[in-house]
Coordinates of C-alpha atoms and ligand atoms in Angstrom, one line a residue:
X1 CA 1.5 0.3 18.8
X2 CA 2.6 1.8 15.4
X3 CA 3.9 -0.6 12.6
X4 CA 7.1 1.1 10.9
X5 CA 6.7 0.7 7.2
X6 CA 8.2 1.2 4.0
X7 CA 5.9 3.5 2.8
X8 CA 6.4 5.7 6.0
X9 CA 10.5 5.1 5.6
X10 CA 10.3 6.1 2.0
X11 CA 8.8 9.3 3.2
X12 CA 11.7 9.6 6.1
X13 CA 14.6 9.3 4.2
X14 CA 15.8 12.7 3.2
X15 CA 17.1 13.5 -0.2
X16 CA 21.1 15.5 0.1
X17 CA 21.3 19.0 -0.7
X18 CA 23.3 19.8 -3.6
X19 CA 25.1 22.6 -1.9
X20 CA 26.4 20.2 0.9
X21 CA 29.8 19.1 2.4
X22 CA 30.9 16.5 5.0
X23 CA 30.1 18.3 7.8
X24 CA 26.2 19.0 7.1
X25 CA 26.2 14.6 7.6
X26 CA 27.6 15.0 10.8
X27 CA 30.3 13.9 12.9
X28 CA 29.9 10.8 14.4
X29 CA 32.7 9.4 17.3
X30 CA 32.5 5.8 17.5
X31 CA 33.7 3.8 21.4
X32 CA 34.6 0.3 21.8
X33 CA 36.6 -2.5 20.6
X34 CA 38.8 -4.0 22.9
X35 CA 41.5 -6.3 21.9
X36 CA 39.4 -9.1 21.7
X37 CA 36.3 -7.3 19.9
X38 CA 37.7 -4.9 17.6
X39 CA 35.5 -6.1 15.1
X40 CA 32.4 -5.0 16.5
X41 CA 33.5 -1.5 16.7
X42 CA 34.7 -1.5 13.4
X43 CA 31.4 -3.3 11.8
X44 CA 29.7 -0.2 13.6
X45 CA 31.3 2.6 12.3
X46 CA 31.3 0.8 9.0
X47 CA 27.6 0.5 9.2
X48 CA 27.3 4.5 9.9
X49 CA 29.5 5.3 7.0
X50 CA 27.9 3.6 4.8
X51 CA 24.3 4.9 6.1
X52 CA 26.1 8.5 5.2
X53 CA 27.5 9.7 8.2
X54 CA 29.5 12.3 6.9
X55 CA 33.1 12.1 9.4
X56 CA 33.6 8.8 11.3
X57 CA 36.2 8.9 14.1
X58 CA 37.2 5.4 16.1
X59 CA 38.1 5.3 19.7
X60 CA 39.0 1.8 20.2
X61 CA 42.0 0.1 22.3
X62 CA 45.7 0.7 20.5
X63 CA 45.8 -2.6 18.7
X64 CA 42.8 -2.1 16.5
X65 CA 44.6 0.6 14.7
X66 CA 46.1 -1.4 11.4
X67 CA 43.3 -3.4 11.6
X68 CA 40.8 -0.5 11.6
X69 CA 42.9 1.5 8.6
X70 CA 42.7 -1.6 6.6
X71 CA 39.5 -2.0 6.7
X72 CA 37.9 1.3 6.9
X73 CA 40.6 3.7 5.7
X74 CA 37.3 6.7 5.7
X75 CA 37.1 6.5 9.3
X76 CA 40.0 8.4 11.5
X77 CA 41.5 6.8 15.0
X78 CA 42.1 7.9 18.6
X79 CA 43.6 5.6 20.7
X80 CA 40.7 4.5 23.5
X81 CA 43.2 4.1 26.5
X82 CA 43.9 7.5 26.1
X83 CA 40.9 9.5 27.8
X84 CA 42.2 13.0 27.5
X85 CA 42.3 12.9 23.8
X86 CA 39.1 11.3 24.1
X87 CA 37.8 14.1 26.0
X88 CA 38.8 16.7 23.5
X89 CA 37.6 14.8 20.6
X90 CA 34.1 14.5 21.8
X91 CA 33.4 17.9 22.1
X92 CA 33.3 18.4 18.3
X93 CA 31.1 15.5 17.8
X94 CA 27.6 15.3 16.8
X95 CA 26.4 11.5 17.9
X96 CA 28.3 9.2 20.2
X97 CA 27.9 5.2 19.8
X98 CA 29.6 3.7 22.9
X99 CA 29.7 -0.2 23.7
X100 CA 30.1 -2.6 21.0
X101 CA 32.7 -4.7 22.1
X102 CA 34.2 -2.4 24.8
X103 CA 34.8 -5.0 27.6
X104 CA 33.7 -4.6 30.7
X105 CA 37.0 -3.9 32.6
X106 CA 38.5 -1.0 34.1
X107 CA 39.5 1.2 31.3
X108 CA 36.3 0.4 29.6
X109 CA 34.5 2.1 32.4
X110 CA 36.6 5.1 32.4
X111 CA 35.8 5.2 29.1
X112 CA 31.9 5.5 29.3
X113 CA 32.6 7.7 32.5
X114 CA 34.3 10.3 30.2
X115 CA 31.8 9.9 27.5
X116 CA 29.0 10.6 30.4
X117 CA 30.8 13.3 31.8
X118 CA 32.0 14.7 28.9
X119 CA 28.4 15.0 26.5
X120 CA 26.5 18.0 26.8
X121 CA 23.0 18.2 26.3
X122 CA 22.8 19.1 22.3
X123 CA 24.9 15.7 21.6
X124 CA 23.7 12.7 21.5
X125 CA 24.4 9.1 22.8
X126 CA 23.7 5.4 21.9
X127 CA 24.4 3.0 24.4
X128 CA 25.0 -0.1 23.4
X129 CA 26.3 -4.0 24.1
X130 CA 29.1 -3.5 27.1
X131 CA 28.2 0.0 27.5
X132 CA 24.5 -1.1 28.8
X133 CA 26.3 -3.9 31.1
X134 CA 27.9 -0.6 32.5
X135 CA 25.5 1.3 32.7
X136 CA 23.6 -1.1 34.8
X137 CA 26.0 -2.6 36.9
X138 CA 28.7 0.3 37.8
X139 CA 28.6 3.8 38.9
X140 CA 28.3 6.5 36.1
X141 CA 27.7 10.2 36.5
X142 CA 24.2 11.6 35.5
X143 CA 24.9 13.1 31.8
X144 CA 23.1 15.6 30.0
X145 CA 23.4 14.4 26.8
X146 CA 20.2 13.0 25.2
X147 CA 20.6 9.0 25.2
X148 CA 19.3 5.8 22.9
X149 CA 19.4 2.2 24.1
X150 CA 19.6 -0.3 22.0
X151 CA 19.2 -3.6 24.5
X152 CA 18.3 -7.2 23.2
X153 CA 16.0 -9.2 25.3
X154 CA 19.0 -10.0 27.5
X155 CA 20.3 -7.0 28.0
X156 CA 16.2 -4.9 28.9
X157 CA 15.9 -8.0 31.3
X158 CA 19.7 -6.6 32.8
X159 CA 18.5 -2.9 32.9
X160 CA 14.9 -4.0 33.7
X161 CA 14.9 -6.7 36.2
X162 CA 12.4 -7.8 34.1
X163 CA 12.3 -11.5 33.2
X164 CA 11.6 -12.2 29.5
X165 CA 7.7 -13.1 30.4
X166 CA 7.2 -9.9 32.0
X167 CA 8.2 -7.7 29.4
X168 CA 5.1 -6.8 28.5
X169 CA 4.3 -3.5 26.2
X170 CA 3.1 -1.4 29.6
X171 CA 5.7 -3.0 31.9
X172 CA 8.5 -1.9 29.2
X173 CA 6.8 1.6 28.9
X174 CA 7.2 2.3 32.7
X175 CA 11.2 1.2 32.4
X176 CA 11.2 4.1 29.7
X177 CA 9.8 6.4 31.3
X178 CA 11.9 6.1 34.3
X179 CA 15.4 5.9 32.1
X180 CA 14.1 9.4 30.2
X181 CA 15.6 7.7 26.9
X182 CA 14.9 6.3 23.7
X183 CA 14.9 2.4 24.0
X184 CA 15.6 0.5 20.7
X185 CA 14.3 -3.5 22.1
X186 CA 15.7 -5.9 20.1
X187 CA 14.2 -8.9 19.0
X188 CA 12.6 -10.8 16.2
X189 CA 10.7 -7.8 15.4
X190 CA 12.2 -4.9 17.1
X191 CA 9.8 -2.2 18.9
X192 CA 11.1 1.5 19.6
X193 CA 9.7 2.9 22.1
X194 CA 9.8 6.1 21.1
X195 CA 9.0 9.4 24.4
X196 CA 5.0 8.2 25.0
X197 CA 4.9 6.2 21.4
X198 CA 5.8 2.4 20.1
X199 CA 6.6 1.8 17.1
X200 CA 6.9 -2.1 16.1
X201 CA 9.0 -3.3 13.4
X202 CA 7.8 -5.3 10.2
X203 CA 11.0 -6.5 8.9
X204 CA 13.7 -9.2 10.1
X205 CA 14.4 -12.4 9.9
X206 CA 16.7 -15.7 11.4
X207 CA 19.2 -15.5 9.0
X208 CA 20.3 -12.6 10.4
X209 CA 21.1 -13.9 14.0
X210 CA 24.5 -13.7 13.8
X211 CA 27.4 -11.5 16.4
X212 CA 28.0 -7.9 15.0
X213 CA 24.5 -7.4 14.1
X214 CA 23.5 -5.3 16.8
X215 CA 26.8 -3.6 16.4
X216 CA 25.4 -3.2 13.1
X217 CA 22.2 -1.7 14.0
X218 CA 23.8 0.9 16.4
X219 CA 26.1 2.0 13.8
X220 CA 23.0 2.9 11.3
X221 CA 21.1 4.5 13.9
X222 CA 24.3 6.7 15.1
X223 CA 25.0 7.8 11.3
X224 CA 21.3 8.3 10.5
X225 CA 20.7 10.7 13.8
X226 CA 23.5 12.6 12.4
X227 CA 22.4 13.3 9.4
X228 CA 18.3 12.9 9.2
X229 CA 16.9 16.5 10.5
X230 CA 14.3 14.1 13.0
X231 CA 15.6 12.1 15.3
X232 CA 12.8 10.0 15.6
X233 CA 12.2 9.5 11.5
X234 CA 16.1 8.6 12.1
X235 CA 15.8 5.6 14.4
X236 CA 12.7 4.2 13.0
X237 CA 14.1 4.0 9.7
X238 CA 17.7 2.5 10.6
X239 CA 15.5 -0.3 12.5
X240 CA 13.6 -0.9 9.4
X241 CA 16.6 -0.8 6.8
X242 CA 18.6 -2.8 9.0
X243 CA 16.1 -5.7 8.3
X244 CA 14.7 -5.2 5.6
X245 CA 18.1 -5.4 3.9
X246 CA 18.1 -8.6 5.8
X247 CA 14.9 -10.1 4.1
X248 CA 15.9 -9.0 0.5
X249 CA 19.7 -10.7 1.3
X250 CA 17.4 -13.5 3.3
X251 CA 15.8 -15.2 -0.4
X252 CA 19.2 -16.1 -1.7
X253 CA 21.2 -16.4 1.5
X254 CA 20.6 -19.2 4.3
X255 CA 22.3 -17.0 6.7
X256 CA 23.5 -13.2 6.5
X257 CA 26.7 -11.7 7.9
X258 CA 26.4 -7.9 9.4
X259 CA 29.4 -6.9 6.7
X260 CA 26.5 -7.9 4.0
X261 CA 23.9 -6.1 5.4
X262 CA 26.4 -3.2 5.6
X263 CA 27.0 -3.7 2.2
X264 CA 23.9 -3.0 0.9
X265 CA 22.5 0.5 3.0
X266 CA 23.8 3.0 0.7
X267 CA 21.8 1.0 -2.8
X268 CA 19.0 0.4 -0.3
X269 CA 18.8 3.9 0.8
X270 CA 18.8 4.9 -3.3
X271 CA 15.6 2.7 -4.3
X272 CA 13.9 4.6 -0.9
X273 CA 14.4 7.3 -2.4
X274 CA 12.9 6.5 -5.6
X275 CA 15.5 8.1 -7.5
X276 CA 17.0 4.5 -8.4
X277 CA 19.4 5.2 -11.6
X278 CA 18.9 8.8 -11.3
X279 CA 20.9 11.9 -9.6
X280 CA 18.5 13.4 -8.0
X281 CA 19.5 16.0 -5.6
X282 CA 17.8 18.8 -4.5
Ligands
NPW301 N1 33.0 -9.5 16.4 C1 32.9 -9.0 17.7 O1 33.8 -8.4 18.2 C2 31.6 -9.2 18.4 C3 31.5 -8.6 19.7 N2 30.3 -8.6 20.4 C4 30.2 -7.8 21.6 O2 30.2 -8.6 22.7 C5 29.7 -7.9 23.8 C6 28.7 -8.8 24.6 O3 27.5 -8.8 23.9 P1 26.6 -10.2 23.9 O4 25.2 -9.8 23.4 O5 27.2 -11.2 23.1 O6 26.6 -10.6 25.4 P2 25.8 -10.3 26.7 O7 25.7 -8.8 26.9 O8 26.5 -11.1 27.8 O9 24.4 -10.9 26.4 C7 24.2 -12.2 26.4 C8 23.2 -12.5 27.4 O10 21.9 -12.1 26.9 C9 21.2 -13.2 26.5 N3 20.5 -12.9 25.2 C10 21.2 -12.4 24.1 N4 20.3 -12.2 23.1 C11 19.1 -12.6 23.6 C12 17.8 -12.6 23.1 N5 17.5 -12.2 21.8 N6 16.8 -13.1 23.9 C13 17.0 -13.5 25.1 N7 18.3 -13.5 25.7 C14 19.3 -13.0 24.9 C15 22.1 -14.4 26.4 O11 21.4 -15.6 26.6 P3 22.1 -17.0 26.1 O12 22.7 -16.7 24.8 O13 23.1 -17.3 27.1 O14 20.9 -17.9 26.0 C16 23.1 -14.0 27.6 O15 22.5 -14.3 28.8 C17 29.1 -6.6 23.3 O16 30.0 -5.5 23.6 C18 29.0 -6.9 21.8 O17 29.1 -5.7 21.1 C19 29.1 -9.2 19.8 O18 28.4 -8.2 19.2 C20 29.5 -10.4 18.9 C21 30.5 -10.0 17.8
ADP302 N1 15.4 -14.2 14.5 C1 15.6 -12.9 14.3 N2 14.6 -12.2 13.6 C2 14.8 -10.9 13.3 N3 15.9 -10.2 13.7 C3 16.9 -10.8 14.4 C4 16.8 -12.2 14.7 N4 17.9 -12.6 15.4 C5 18.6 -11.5 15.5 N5 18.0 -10.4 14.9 C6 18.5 -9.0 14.9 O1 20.0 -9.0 15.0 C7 20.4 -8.0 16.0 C8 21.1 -8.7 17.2 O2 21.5 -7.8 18.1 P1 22.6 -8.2 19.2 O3 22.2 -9.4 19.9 O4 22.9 -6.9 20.0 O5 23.9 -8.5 18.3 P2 25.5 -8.3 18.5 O6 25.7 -7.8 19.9 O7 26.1 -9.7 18.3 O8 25.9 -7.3 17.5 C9 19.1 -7.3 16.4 O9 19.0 -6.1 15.6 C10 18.0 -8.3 16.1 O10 16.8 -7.7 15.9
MG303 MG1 24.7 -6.3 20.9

């Protein structure tokens, strides 16, 4: 098992292009938020905004809409109950994050049956929170899209059948294998398991154990697949950011909210750079 660094993130995270525009950061559709968990939807695509996704669009239900524009005025809305203009939408779209805070009813399945059906095989999805409960427990056409998991230990023991002392670094591998995914496993320090390689995270901490982080997480990984030119580099790094954020914010703070951590990614993505109080494109 690999340890994911900073020294190996610093080297990850590209520099921009000066000759660049929105598009070359990638489109990014964002699915969930019902109209009790709008906020988790909305600390996601927050979270890939600020990790430089370069368009945000939010499918969430109807109600979520003033709250969404108030809050997050860069990122555009579709209404989620309406799956024909969700269709069209995700054709044009780069990276898919589906689940935080979708609900688990009816429309929210029809909405991760369109996004399955609907994918093709040079997009990509990150399933996430409800969307894995779904994808476990209901039927869903096969898609060709490429897909990421981002389970926490309750959520691999759903998918798995695994109970939490079985979960063991070979047992977990097998379960990759026979999902043909990328699984982002959750815990105190996250491992990725990454085709036949594990990477384990060396950043994280209990102050950050609080709801929206994982929505948090999935929004980071969906902007940084859009925009890194490895998807691999891409997840590793989000995982790493996302915590290590969390341990600077963790020596002042007794406990961190997701919206701080959020806060943070584009001055912590600077200093990675090690172009800190410089404009340094290239
Ligand atoms: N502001 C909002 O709108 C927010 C909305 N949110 C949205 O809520 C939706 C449901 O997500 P969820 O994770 O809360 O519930 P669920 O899938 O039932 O899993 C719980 C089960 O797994 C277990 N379990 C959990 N962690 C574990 C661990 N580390 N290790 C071991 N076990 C662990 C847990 O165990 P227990 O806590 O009972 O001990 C229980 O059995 C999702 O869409 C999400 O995006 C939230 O993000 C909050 C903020
Ligand atoms: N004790 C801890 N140490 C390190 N990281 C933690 C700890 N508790 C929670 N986290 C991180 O917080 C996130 C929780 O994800 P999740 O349970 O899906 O949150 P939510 O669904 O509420 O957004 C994960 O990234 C996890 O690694
Ligand atoms: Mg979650």
């Amino acid at each position: 098992m690999e340890k994911i660094t900073k020294e190996k993130v610093e080297a990850f995270i590209p520099k921009r292009k000066r000759d660049s525009y929105k598009g070359t950061y990638g489109r990014v559709l964002f699915v969930g938020g019902n109209q009790n968990m709008g906020g988790a939807i909305m600390l996601s695509a927050s979270a890939g905004l600020h990790s430089g996704a370069g368009l945000v669009t939010v499918a969430t239900h109807s109600s979520n809409q003033a709250a969404l524009h108030t809050r997050l005025p860069e990122a555009m809305f579709l209404p989620m109950e309406d799956l024909n203009q969700l269709e069209e939408k995700i054709d044009s779209m780069d990276v898919i994050v589906v689940g935080p805070g979708l609900g688990r009813d009816t429309l929210a399945l029809n909405v991760l049956q369109t996004v399955y059906q609907t994918a093709g095989k040079d997009q990509l999805v990150l399933v996430d929170g409800d969307a894995i409960y779904l994808h476990v427990n209901e039927k869903l056409p096969e898609t060709e899209a490429s897909l990421i998991f981002t389970p926490h230990l309750g959520e691999w023991r759903t998918m798995t059948g695994l109970p939490l002392d079985e979960q063991y670094l070979e047992t977990n591998q097998e379960k990759v294998k026979e999902l043909n995914a990328v699984v982002v496993l959750k815990k105190s320090r996250t491992e990725v398991y990454y085709e036949e390689e594990v990477w384990q995270n060396t950043t994280g901490n209990p102050a950050m154990a609080t709801g929206g982080m994982g929505d948090t997480l999935a929004g980071m990984i969906g902007g940084f697949v859009a925009q890194f030119d490895d998807n691999k580099k891409a997840v590793l790094s989000a995982v790493y950011l996302h915590s290590y954020i969390g341990d600077e914010l963790a020596k002042t703070q007794y406990v961190t909210l997701p919206s701080h951590i959020i806060e943070k990614i584009p001055f912590t993505m600077k200093e990675f750079t090690k172009t800190a109080g410089k404009l340094s494109f290239i």
